[in-house]
């Protein structure tokens, strides 16, 4: 069973083999060691068999023991070129309707609805290249930026990266599937930025 891990920055070069891996499968590159280092009992230690270094893994699979005061590394949102999932404007009942999003803005509601093609995709979406034909001039609501998320969804700018990543994952999963190459590429891009 694979578990996703969030990592802090390594404190020594010797930890690099452990930190480079985003997920671990039990019994592959290392093993869970019994707890013998004075940390609370709900924690486990991952020992890398190559060099013996250990990292604390919290009960929710977050690495937290690389150093005191260090912040956990978090993904930073970025667009995954060639995806286009956000250009599917008629997403269905599991997403907020345009009327809910633009409740106080009839002009943008009208503009949004005018962009929806007969197949539910934006009329400016080029399906052959998976690009936007008006990208530089696209409407503000097509932009994934902190101020847009705050205005449309009430998201505090401090939470922008988390919310944008989550929103994109949900949209990509809904459009292309949870095992799609598009979702894999999006997740890869987040951690490689």
PDB file of N, CA and C in Angstrom, residues 60-160:
ATOM      1  N   UNK A  60       0.010  10.573  10.360  1.00  0.00           N
ATOM      2  CA  UNK A  60      -0.653  10.947   9.112  1.00  0.00           C
ATOM      3  C   UNK A  60       0.327  10.961   7.951  1.00  0.00           C
ATOM      4  N   UNK A  61       1.415  10.259   8.051  1.00  0.00           N
ATOM      5  CA  UNK A  61       2.401  10.123   6.976  1.00  0.00           C
ATOM      6  C   UNK A  61       3.065  11.443   6.601  1.00  0.00           C
ATOM      7  N   UNK A  62       3.332  12.289   7.565  1.00  0.00           N
ATOM      8  CA  UNK A  62       4.076  13.522   7.294  1.00  0.00           C
ATOM      9  C   UNK A  62       5.428  13.417   7.971  1.00  0.00           C
ATOM     10  N   UNK A  63       6.469  13.684   7.239  1.00  0.00           N
ATOM     11  CA  UNK A  63       7.800  13.660   7.813  1.00  0.00           C
ATOM     12  C   UNK A  63       7.978  14.931   8.617  1.00  0.00           C
ATOM     13  N   UNK A  64       8.375  14.776   9.896  1.00  0.00           N
ATOM     14  CA  UNK A  64       8.481  15.946  10.751  1.00  0.00           C
ATOM     15  C   UNK A  64       9.769  16.015  11.546  1.00  0.00           C
ATOM     16  N   UNK A  65      10.613  15.030  11.525  1.00  0.00           N
ATOM     17  CA  UNK A  65      11.735  15.001  12.445  1.00  0.00           C
ATOM     18  C   UNK A  65      13.088  15.368  11.894  1.00  0.00           C
ATOM     19  N   UNK A  66      13.192  16.134  10.829  1.00  0.00           N
ATOM     20  CA  UNK A  66      14.499  16.480  10.278  1.00  0.00           C
ATOM     21  C   UNK A  66      15.185  17.597  11.038  1.00  0.00           C
ATOM     22  N   UNK A  67      14.488  18.381  11.765  1.00  0.00           N
ATOM     23  CA  UNK A  67      15.114  19.469  12.499  1.00  0.00           C
ATOM     24  C   UNK A  67      14.064  20.333  13.140  1.00  0.00           C
ATOM     25  N   UNK A  68      14.407  20.870  14.285  1.00  0.00           N
ATOM     26  CA  UNK A  68      13.433  21.700  14.991  1.00  0.00           C
ATOM     27  C   UNK A  68      13.288  23.037  14.294  1.00  0.00           C
ATOM     28  N   UNK A  69      12.083  23.510  14.209  1.00  0.00           N
ATOM     29  CA  UNK A  69      11.812  24.814  13.640  1.00  0.00           C
ATOM     30  C   UNK A  69      11.760  24.856  12.124  1.00  0.00           C
ATOM     31  N   UNK A  70      12.055  23.750  11.458  1.00  0.00           N
ATOM     32  CA  UNK A  70      11.998  23.754   9.994  1.00  0.00           C
ATOM     33  C   UNK A  70      10.560  23.569   9.543  1.00  0.00           C
ATOM     34  N   UNK A  71      10.179  24.281   8.514  1.00  0.00           N
ATOM     35  CA  UNK A  71       8.833  24.154   7.969  1.00  0.00           C
ATOM     36  C   UNK A  71       8.775  22.974   7.013  1.00  0.00           C
ATOM     37  N   UNK A  72       7.589  22.360   6.957  1.00  0.00           N
ATOM     38  CA  UNK A  72       7.392  21.280   6.000  1.00  0.00           C
ATOM     39  C   UNK A  72       7.372  21.851   4.590  1.00  0.00           C
ATOM     40  N   UNK A  73       7.962  21.113   3.673  1.00  0.00           N
ATOM     41  CA  UNK A  73       7.929  21.523   2.278  1.00  0.00           C
ATOM     42  C   UNK A  73       6.505  21.308   1.762  1.00  0.00           C
ATOM     43  N   UNK A  74       5.943  22.319   1.155  1.00  0.00           N
ATOM     44  CA  UNK A  74       4.589  22.215   0.616  1.00  0.00           C
ATOM     45  C   UNK A  74       4.635  22.491  -0.877  1.00  0.00           C
ATOM     46  N   UNK A  75       3.753  21.856  -1.622  1.00  0.00           N
ATOM     47  CA  UNK A  75       3.753  22.115  -3.064  1.00  0.00           C
ATOM     48  C   UNK A  75       3.315  23.536  -3.356  1.00  0.00           C
ATOM     49  N   UNK A  76       3.850  24.100  -4.407  1.00  0.00           N
ATOM     50  CA  UNK A  76       3.450  25.427  -4.864  1.00  0.00           C
ATOM     51  C   UNK A  76       2.687  25.235  -6.168  1.00  0.00           C
ATOM     52  N   UNK A  77       1.490  25.800  -6.230  1.00  0.00           N
ATOM     53  CA  UNK A  77       0.656  25.606  -7.406  1.00  0.00           C
ATOM     54  C   UNK A  77       1.348  26.135  -8.650  1.00  0.00           C
ATOM     55  N   UNK A  78       1.225  25.370  -9.715  1.00  0.00           N
ATOM     56  CA  UNK A  78       1.627  25.841 -11.038  1.00  0.00           C
ATOM     57  C   UNK A  78       0.814  25.087 -12.073  1.00  0.00           C
ATOM     58  N   UNK A  79       0.565  25.746 -13.172  1.00  0.00           N
ATOM     59  CA  UNK A  79      -0.217  25.158 -14.251  1.00  0.00           C
ATOM     60  C   UNK A  79       0.567  24.026 -14.902  1.00  0.00           C
ATOM     61  N   UNK A  80      -0.136  22.986 -15.255  1.00  0.00           N
ATOM     62  CA  UNK A  80       0.465  21.862 -15.960  1.00  0.00           C
ATOM     63  C   UNK A  80       0.104  22.013 -17.433  1.00  0.00           C
ATOM     64  N   UNK A  81       1.029  22.510 -18.201  1.00  0.00           N
ATOM     65  CA  UNK A  81       0.779  22.773 -19.631  1.00  0.00           C
ATOM     66  C   UNK A  81       0.289  21.510 -20.339  1.00  0.00           C
ATOM     67  N   UNK A  82      -0.663  21.712 -21.242  1.00  0.00           N
ATOM     68  CA  UNK A  82      -1.184  20.590 -22.007  1.00  0.00           C
ATOM     69  C   UNK A  82      -2.248  19.799 -21.276  1.00  0.00           C
ATOM     70  N   UNK A  83      -2.788  20.343 -20.209  1.00  0.00           N
ATOM     71  CA  UNK A  83      -3.824  19.657 -19.448  1.00  0.00           C
ATOM     72  C   UNK A  83      -5.203  20.105 -19.934  1.00  0.00           C
ATOM     73  N   UNK A  84      -5.545  21.357 -19.685  1.00  0.00           N
ATOM     74  CA  UNK A  84      -6.797  21.924 -20.167  1.00  0.00           C
ATOM     75  C   UNK A  84      -8.037  21.578 -19.375  1.00  0.00           C
ATOM     76  N   UNK A  85      -7.913  20.860 -18.266  1.00  0.00           N
ATOM     77  CA  UNK A  85      -9.096  20.468 -17.500  1.00  0.00           C
ATOM     78  C   UNK A  85      -9.913  21.673 -17.041  1.00  0.00           C
ATOM     79  N   UNK A  86      -9.250  22.762 -16.723  1.00  0.00           N
ATOM     80  CA  UNK A  86      -9.971  23.957 -16.269  1.00  0.00           C
ATOM     81  C   UNK A  86     -10.785  24.588 -17.393  1.00  0.00           C
ATOM     82  N   UNK A  87     -10.494  24.229 -18.624  1.00  0.00           N
ATOM     83  CA  UNK A  87     -11.222  24.781 -19.775  1.00  0.00           C
ATOM     84  C   UNK A  87     -12.540  24.057 -20.026  1.00  0.00           C
ATOM     85  N   UNK A  88     -12.793  22.998 -19.294  1.00  0.00           N
ATOM     86  CA  UNK A  88     -14.099  22.330 -19.351  1.00  0.00           C
ATOM     87  C   UNK A  88     -15.007  23.147 -18.440  1.00  0.00           C
ATOM     88  N   UNK A  89     -15.787  24.029 -19.011  1.00  0.00           N
ATOM     89  CA  UNK A  89     -16.561  24.992 -18.227  1.00  0.00           C
ATOM     90  C   UNK A  89     -17.848  24.411 -17.672  1.00  0.00           C
ATOM     91  N   UNK A  90     -18.445  23.461 -18.367  1.00  0.00           N
ATOM     92  CA  UNK A  90     -19.660  22.809 -17.885  1.00  0.00           C
ATOM     93  C   UNK A  90     -19.234  21.513 -17.206  1.00  0.00           C
ATOM     94  N   UNK A  91     -18.892  21.626 -15.916  1.00  0.00           N
ATOM     95  CA  UNK A  91     -18.271  20.505 -15.204  1.00  0.00           C
ATOM     96  C   UNK A  91     -19.264  19.542 -14.571  1.00  0.00           C
ATOM     97  N   UNK A  92     -20.509  19.924 -14.442  1.00  0.00           N
ATOM     98  CA  UNK A  92     -21.499  19.026 -13.876  1.00  0.00           C
ATOM     99  C   UNK A  92     -21.866  19.376 -12.447  1.00  0.00           C
ATOM    100  N   UNK A  93     -22.747  18.558 -11.852  1.00  0.00           N
ATOM    101  CA  UNK A  93     -23.337  18.890 -10.553  1.00  0.00           C
ATOM    102  C   UNK A  93     -22.384  18.818  -9.354  1.00  0.00           C
ATOM    103  N   UNK A  94     -21.236  18.172  -9.486  1.00  0.00           N
ATOM    104  CA  UNK A  94     -20.328  18.084  -8.341  1.00  0.00           C
ATOM    105  C   UNK A  94     -19.493  19.353  -8.159  1.00  0.00           C
ATOM    106  N   UNK A  95     -19.630  20.314  -9.050  1.00  0.00           N
ATOM    107  CA  UNK A  95     -18.911  21.587  -8.980  1.00  0.00           C
ATOM    108  C   UNK A  95     -19.921  22.725  -8.825  1.00  0.00           C
ATOM    109  N   UNK A  96     -19.494  23.848  -8.245  1.00  0.00           N
ATOM    110  CA  UNK A  96     -20.415  24.991  -8.135  1.00  0.00           C
ATOM    111  C   UNK A  96     -20.870  25.459  -9.516  1.00  0.00           C
ATOM    112  N   UNK A  97     -22.111  25.854  -9.600  1.00  0.00           N
ATOM    113  CA  UNK A  97     -22.641  26.357 -10.875  1.00  0.00           C
ATOM    114  C   UNK A  97     -22.144  27.784 -11.098  1.00  0.00           C
ATOM    115  N   UNK A  98     -22.159  28.245 -12.351  1.00  0.00           N
ATOM    116  CA  UNK A  98     -21.776  29.639 -12.612  1.00  0.00           C
ATOM    117  C   UNK A  98     -22.637  30.626 -11.809  1.00  0.00           C
ATOM    118  N   UNK A  99     -23.910  30.299 -11.633  1.00  0.00           N
ATOM    119  CA  UNK A  99     -24.803  31.173 -10.855  1.00  0.00           C
ATOM    120  C   UNK A  99     -24.350  31.282  -9.403  1.00  0.00           C
ATOM    121  N   UNK A 100     -23.825  30.197  -8.842  1.00  0.00           N
ATOM    122  CA  UNK A 100     -23.316  30.237  -7.466  1.00  0.00           C
ATOM    123  C   UNK A 100     -22.015  31.031  -7.376  1.00  0.00           C
ATOM    124  N   UNK A 101     -21.156  30.873  -8.363  1.00  0.00           N
ATOM    125  CA  UNK A 101     -19.858  31.557  -8.347  1.00  0.00           C
ATOM    126  C   UNK A 101     -20.029  33.057  -8.567  1.00  0.00           C
ATOM    127  N   UNK A 102     -20.858  33.426  -9.521  1.00  0.00           N
ATOM    128  CA  UNK A 102     -21.023  34.837  -9.893  1.00  0.00           C
ATOM    129  C   UNK A 102     -22.336  35.407  -9.360  1.00  0.00           C
ATOM    130  N   UNK A 103     -22.701  35.053  -8.151  1.00  0.00           N
ATOM    131  CA  UNK A 103     -23.983  35.452  -7.573  1.00  0.00           C
ATOM    132  C   UNK A 103     -24.168  36.972  -7.547  1.00  0.00           C
ATOM    133  N   UNK A 104     -23.098  37.720  -7.335  1.00  0.00           N
ATOM    134  CA  UNK A 104     -23.180  39.185  -7.271  1.00  0.00           C
ATOM    135  C   UNK A 104     -22.593  39.865  -8.502  1.00  0.00           C
ATOM    136  N   UNK A 105     -22.394  39.122  -9.564  1.00  0.00           N
ATOM    137  CA  UNK A 105     -21.709  39.686 -10.727  1.00  0.00           C
ATOM    138  C   UNK A 105     -22.361  39.204 -12.026  1.00  0.00           C
ATOM    139  N   UNK A 106     -23.498  39.787 -12.397  1.00  0.00           N
ATOM    140  CA  UNK A 106     -24.214  39.322 -13.593  1.00  0.00           C
ATOM    141  C   UNK A 106     -23.420  39.481 -14.893  1.00  0.00           C
ATOM    142  N   UNK A 107     -22.543  40.474 -14.976  1.00  0.00           N
ATOM    143  CA  UNK A 107     -21.755  40.657 -16.201  1.00  0.00           C
ATOM    144  C   UNK A 107     -20.794  39.492 -16.422  1.00  0.00           C
ATOM    145  N   UNK A 108     -20.093  39.074 -15.361  1.00  0.00           N
ATOM    146  CA  UNK A 108     -19.177  37.945 -15.502  1.00  0.00           C
ATOM    147  C   UNK A 108     -19.929  36.627 -15.663  1.00  0.00           C
ATOM    148  N   UNK A 109     -21.113  36.523 -15.076  1.00  0.00           N
ATOM    149  CA  UNK A 109     -21.942  35.337 -15.292  1.00  0.00           C
ATOM    150  C   UNK A 109     -22.299  35.224 -16.772  1.00  0.00           C
ATOM    151  N   UNK A 110     -22.705  36.322 -17.359  1.00  0.00           N
ATOM    152  CA  UNK A 110     -23.057  36.331 -18.785  1.00  0.00           C
ATOM    153  C   UNK A 110     -21.833  36.001 -19.645  1.00  0.00           C
ATOM    154  N   UNK A 111     -20.679  36.596 -19.318  1.00  0.00           N
ATOM    155  CA  UNK A 111     -19.451  36.318 -20.065  1.00  0.00           C
ATOM    156  C   UNK A 111     -19.071  34.844 -19.946  1.00  0.00           C
ATOM    157  N   UNK A 112     -19.113  34.306 -18.725  1.00  0.00           N
ATOM    158  CA  UNK A 112     -18.769  32.898 -18.501  1.00  0.00           C
ATOM    159  C   UNK A 112     -19.657  31.991 -19.347  1.00  0.00           C
ATOM    160  N   UNK A 113     -20.952  32.215 -19.283  1.00  0.00           N
ATOM    161  CA  UNK A 113     -21.893  31.378 -20.038  1.00  0.00           C
ATOM    162  C   UNK A 113     -21.681  31.499 -21.543  1.00  0.00           C
ATOM    163  N   UNK A 114     -21.259  32.686 -22.003  1.00  0.00           N
ATOM    164  CA  UNK A 114     -21.028  32.870 -23.440  1.00  0.00           C
ATOM    165  C   UNK A 114     -19.797  32.104 -23.930  1.00  0.00           C
ATOM    166  N   UNK A 115     -18.927  31.710 -23.008  1.00  0.00           N
ATOM    167  CA  UNK A 115     -17.711  30.972 -23.374  1.00  0.00           C
ATOM    168  C   UNK A 115     -17.935  29.465 -23.467  1.00  0.00           C
ATOM    169  N   UNK A 116     -19.074  28.982 -22.974  1.00  0.00           N
ATOM    170  CA  UNK A 116     -19.340  27.539 -22.959  1.00  0.00           C
ATOM    171  C   UNK A 116     -19.805  27.080 -24.337  1.00  0.00           C
ATOM    172  N   UNK A 117     -19.014  26.192 -24.946  1.00  0.00           N
ATOM    173  CA  UNK A 117     -19.363  25.634 -26.248  1.00  0.00           C
ATOM    174  C   UNK A 117     -20.385  24.521 -26.110  1.00  0.00           C
ATOM    175  N   UNK A 118     -20.886  23.991 -27.226  1.00  0.00           N
ATOM    176  CA  UNK A 118     -21.905  22.940 -27.192  1.00  0.00           C
ATOM    177  C   UNK A 118     -21.438  21.653 -26.504  1.00  0.00           C
ATOM    178  N   UNK A 119     -20.123  21.423 -26.489  1.00  0.00           N
ATOM    179  CA  UNK A 119     -19.594  20.221 -25.838  1.00  0.00           C
ATOM    180  C   UNK A 119     -19.201  20.465 -24.379  1.00  0.00           C
ATOM    181  N   UNK A 120     -19.465  21.668 -23.854  1.00  0.00           N
ATOM    182  CA  UNK A 120     -19.137  21.991 -22.467  1.00  0.00           C
ATOM    183  C   UNK A 120     -17.757  22.594 -22.278  1.00  0.00           C
ATOM    184  N   UNK A 121     -16.928  22.556 -23.315  1.00  0.00           N
ATOM    185  CA  UNK A 121     -15.583  23.126 -23.248  1.00  0.00           C
ATOM    186  C   UNK A 121     -15.642  24.592 -23.655  1.00  0.00           C
ATOM    187  N   UNK A 122     -14.657  25.358 -23.205  1.00  0.00           N
ATOM    188  CA  UNK A 122     -14.558  26.766 -23.577  1.00  0.00           C
ATOM    189  C   UNK A 122     -14.386  26.876 -25.094  1.00  0.00           C
ATOM    190  N   UNK A 123     -15.011  27.876 -25.668  1.00  0.00           N
ATOM    191  CA  UNK A 123     -14.917  28.063 -27.119  1.00  0.00           C
ATOM    192  C   UNK A 123     -13.509  28.479 -27.554  1.00  0.00           C
ATOM    193  N   UNK A 124     -12.689  28.915 -26.615  1.00  0.00           N
ATOM    194  CA  UNK A 124     -11.313  29.318 -26.938  1.00  0.00           C
ATOM    195  C   UNK A 124     -10.297  28.203 -26.677  1.00  0.00           C
ATOM    196  N   UNK A 125     -10.774  27.048 -26.244  1.00  0.00           N
ATOM    197  CA  UNK A 125      -9.889  25.910 -25.965  1.00  0.00           C
ATOM    198  C   UNK A 125      -9.590  25.180 -27.268  1.00  0.00           C
ATOM    199  N   UNK A 126      -8.310  25.045 -27.577  1.00  0.00           N
ATOM    200  CA  UNK A 126      -7.869  24.320 -28.773  1.00  0.00           C
ATOM    201  C   UNK A 126      -7.586  22.873 -28.365  1.00  0.00           C
ATOM    202  N   UNK A 127      -8.512  21.977 -28.636  1.00  0.00           N
ATOM    203  CA  UNK A 127      -8.368  20.591 -28.173  1.00  0.00           C
ATOM    204  C   UNK A 127      -7.189  19.868 -28.814  1.00  0.00           C
ATOM    205  N   UNK A 128      -6.820  20.234 -30.026  1.00  0.00           N
ATOM    206  CA  UNK A 128      -5.701  19.549 -30.689  1.00  0.00           C
ATOM    207  C   UNK A 128      -4.363  19.849 -30.010  1.00  0.00           C
ATOM    208  N   UNK A 129      -4.215  21.047 -29.469  1.00  0.00           N
ATOM    209  CA  UNK A 129      -2.958  21.420 -28.796  1.00  0.00           C
ATOM    210  C   UNK A 129      -3.132  21.539 -27.287  1.00  0.00           C
ATOM    211  N   UNK A 130      -4.368  21.430 -26.823  1.00  0.00           N
ATOM    212  CA  UNK A 130      -4.707  21.593 -25.413  1.00  0.00           C
ATOM    213  C   UNK A 130      -4.193  22.928 -24.870  1.00  0.00           C
ATOM    214  N   UNK A 131      -4.478  23.975 -25.604  1.00  0.00           N
ATOM    215  CA  UNK A 131      -4.076  25.322 -25.191  1.00  0.00           C
ATOM    216  C   UNK A 131      -5.252  26.280 -25.339  1.00  0.00           C
ATOM    217  N   UNK A 132      -5.095  27.449 -24.746  1.00  0.00           N
ATOM    218  CA  UNK A 132      -6.096  28.507 -24.832  1.00  0.00           C
ATOM    219  C   UNK A 132      -5.681  29.477 -25.926  1.00  0.00           C
ATOM    220  N   UNK A 133      -6.600  29.753 -26.836  1.00  0.00           N
ATOM    221  CA  UNK A 133      -6.265  30.654 -27.944  1.00  0.00           C
ATOM    222  C   UNK A 133      -6.224  32.123 -27.518  1.00  0.00           C
ATOM    223  N   UNK A 134      -6.736  32.441 -26.342  1.00  0.00           N
ATOM    224  CA  UNK A 134      -6.696  33.826 -25.840  1.00  0.00           C
ATOM    225  C   UNK A 134      -5.997  33.891 -24.478  1.00  0.00           C
ATOM    226  N   UNK A 135      -5.040  33.025 -24.253  1.00  0.00           N
ATOM    227  CA  UNK A 135      -4.430  32.885 -22.929  1.00  0.00           C
ATOM    228  C   UNK A 135      -4.010  34.225 -22.321  1.00  0.00           C
ATOM    229  N   UNK A 136      -3.291  35.036 -23.046  1.00  0.00           N
ATOM    230  CA  UNK A 136      -2.811  36.315 -22.503  1.00  0.00           C
ATOM    231  C   UNK A 136      -3.958  37.288 -22.222  1.00  0.00           C
ATOM    232  N   UNK A 137      -5.067  37.167 -22.934  1.00  0.00           N
ATOM    233  CA  UNK A 137      -6.206  38.071 -22.756  1.00  0.00           C
ATOM    234  C   UNK A 137      -7.389  37.379 -22.082  1.00  0.00           C
ATOM    235  N   UNK A 138      -7.192  36.218 -21.496  1.00  0.00           N
ATOM    236  CA  UNK A 138      -8.302  35.471 -20.906  1.00  0.00           C
ATOM    237  C   UNK A 138      -8.948  36.271 -19.763  1.00  0.00           C
ATOM    238  N   UNK A 139     -10.232  36.020 -19.502  1.00  0.00           N
ATOM    239  CA  UNK A 139     -10.929  36.733 -18.423  1.00  0.00           C
ATOM    240  C   UNK A 139     -10.286  36.452 -17.063  1.00  0.00           C
ATOM    241  N   UNK A 140     -10.528  37.350 -16.114  1.00  0.00           N
ATOM    242  CA  UNK A 140      -9.901  37.195 -14.800  1.00  0.00           C
ATOM    243  C   UNK A 140     -10.307  35.885 -14.133  1.00  0.00           C
ATOM    244  N   UNK A 141     -11.531  35.420 -14.344  1.00  0.00           N
ATOM    245  CA  UNK A 141     -11.976  34.202 -13.673  1.00  0.00           C
ATOM    246  C   UNK A 141     -11.326  32.946 -14.241  1.00  0.00           C
ATOM    247  N   UNK A 142     -10.603  33.066 -15.326  1.00  0.00           N
ATOM    248  CA  UNK A 142      -9.844  31.938 -15.880  1.00  0.00           C
ATOM    249  C   UNK A 142      -8.425  31.889 -15.313  1.00  0.00           C
ATOM    250  N   UNK A 143      -8.081  32.823 -14.472  1.00  0.00           N
ATOM    251  CA  UNK A 143      -6.725  32.910 -13.920  1.00  0.00           C
ATOM    252  C   UNK A 143      -6.691  32.273 -12.536  1.00  0.00           C
ATOM    253  N   UNK A 144      -5.693  31.459 -12.295  1.00  0.00           N
ATOM    254  CA  UNK A 144      -5.523  30.842 -10.982  1.00  0.00           C
ATOM    255  C   UNK A 144      -4.493  31.689 -10.245  1.00  0.00           C
ATOM    256  N   UNK A 145      -5.011  32.662  -9.500  1.00  0.00           N
ATOM    257  CA  UNK A 145      -4.186  33.628  -8.779  1.00  0.00           C
ATOM    258  C   UNK A 145      -4.828  33.891  -7.419  1.00  0.00           C
ATOM    259  N   UNK A 146      -4.037  34.276  -6.420  1.00  0.00           N
ATOM    260  CA  UNK A 146      -4.589  34.495  -5.079  1.00  0.00           C
ATOM    261  C   UNK A 146      -5.761  35.482  -5.032  1.00  0.00           C
ATOM    262  N   UNK A 147      -5.665  36.615  -5.726  1.00  0.00           N
ATOM    263  CA  UNK A 147      -6.747  37.602  -5.657  1.00  0.00           C
ATOM    264  C   UNK A 147      -8.030  37.100  -6.326  1.00  0.00           C
ATOM    265  N   UNK A 148      -7.896  36.291  -7.364  1.00  0.00           N
ATOM    266  CA  UNK A 148      -9.072  35.718  -8.029  1.00  0.00           C
ATOM    267  C   UNK A 148      -9.748  34.710  -7.105  1.00  0.00           C
ATOM    268  N   UNK A 149      -8.966  33.851  -6.467  1.00  0.00           N
ATOM    269  CA  UNK A 149      -9.539  32.866  -5.548  1.00  0.00           C
ATOM    270  C   UNK A 149     -10.201  33.550  -4.355  1.00  0.00           C
ATOM    271  N   UNK A 150      -9.630  34.670  -3.921  1.00  0.00           N
ATOM    272  CA  UNK A 150     -10.235  35.396  -2.814  1.00  0.00           C
ATOM    273  C   UNK A 150     -11.573  36.007  -3.238  1.00  0.00           C
ATOM    274  N   UNK A 151     -11.607  36.629  -4.397  1.00  0.00           N
ATOM    275  CA  UNK A 151     -12.834  37.287  -4.861  1.00  0.00           C
ATOM    276  C   UNK A 151     -13.946  36.283  -5.181  1.00  0.00           C
ATOM    277  N   UNK A 152     -13.602  35.213  -5.899  1.00  0.00           N
ATOM    278  CA  UNK A 152     -14.630  34.267  -6.339  1.00  0.00           C
ATOM    279  C   UNK A 152     -15.034  33.257  -5.275  1.00  0.00           C
ATOM    280  N   UNK A 153     -14.079  32.787  -4.481  1.00  0.00           N
ATOM    281  CA  UNK A 153     -14.353  31.684  -3.563  1.00  0.00           C
ATOM    282  C   UNK A 153     -14.135  32.029  -2.096  1.00  0.00           C
ATOM    283  N   UNK A 154     -13.676  33.264  -1.811  1.00  0.00           N
ATOM    284  CA  UNK A 154     -13.437  33.655  -0.426  1.00  0.00           C
ATOM    285  C   UNK A 154     -12.221  32.994   0.198  1.00  0.00           C
ATOM    286  N   UNK A 155     -11.265  32.583  -0.619  1.00  0.00           N
ATOM    287  CA  UNK A 155     -10.067  31.894  -0.124  1.00  0.00           C
ATOM    288  C   UNK A 155      -9.023  32.922   0.304  1.00  0.00           C
ATOM    289  N   UNK A 156      -8.590  32.825   1.551  1.00  0.00           N
ATOM    290  CA  UNK A 156      -7.534  33.696   2.063  1.00  0.00           C
ATOM    291  C   UNK A 156      -6.269  33.471   1.235  1.00  0.00           C
ATOM    292  N   UNK A 157      -5.589  34.539   0.814  1.00  0.00           N
ATOM    293  CA  UNK A 157      -4.368  34.378   0.005  1.00  0.00           C
ATOM    294  C   UNK A 157      -3.312  33.470   0.641  1.00  0.00           C
ATOM    295  N   UNK A 158      -3.299  33.382   1.975  1.00  0.00           N
ATOM    296  CA  UNK A 158      -2.336  32.496   2.646  1.00  0.00           C
ATOM    297  C   UNK A 158      -2.629  31.029   2.344  1.00  0.00           C
ATOM    298  N   UNK A 159      -3.863  30.727   2.009  1.00  0.00           N
ATOM    299  CA  UNK A 159      -4.269  29.345   1.723  1.00  0.00           C
ATOM    300  C   UNK A 159      -4.365  29.074   0.222  1.00  0.00           C
ATOM    301  N   UNK A 160      -3.936  30.038  -0.583  1.00  0.00           N
ATOM    302  CA  UNK A 160      -4.089  29.914  -2.030  1.00  0.00           C
ATOM    303  C   UNK A 160      -3.466  28.637  -2.589  1.00  0.00           C
TER     304      UNK A 160
END
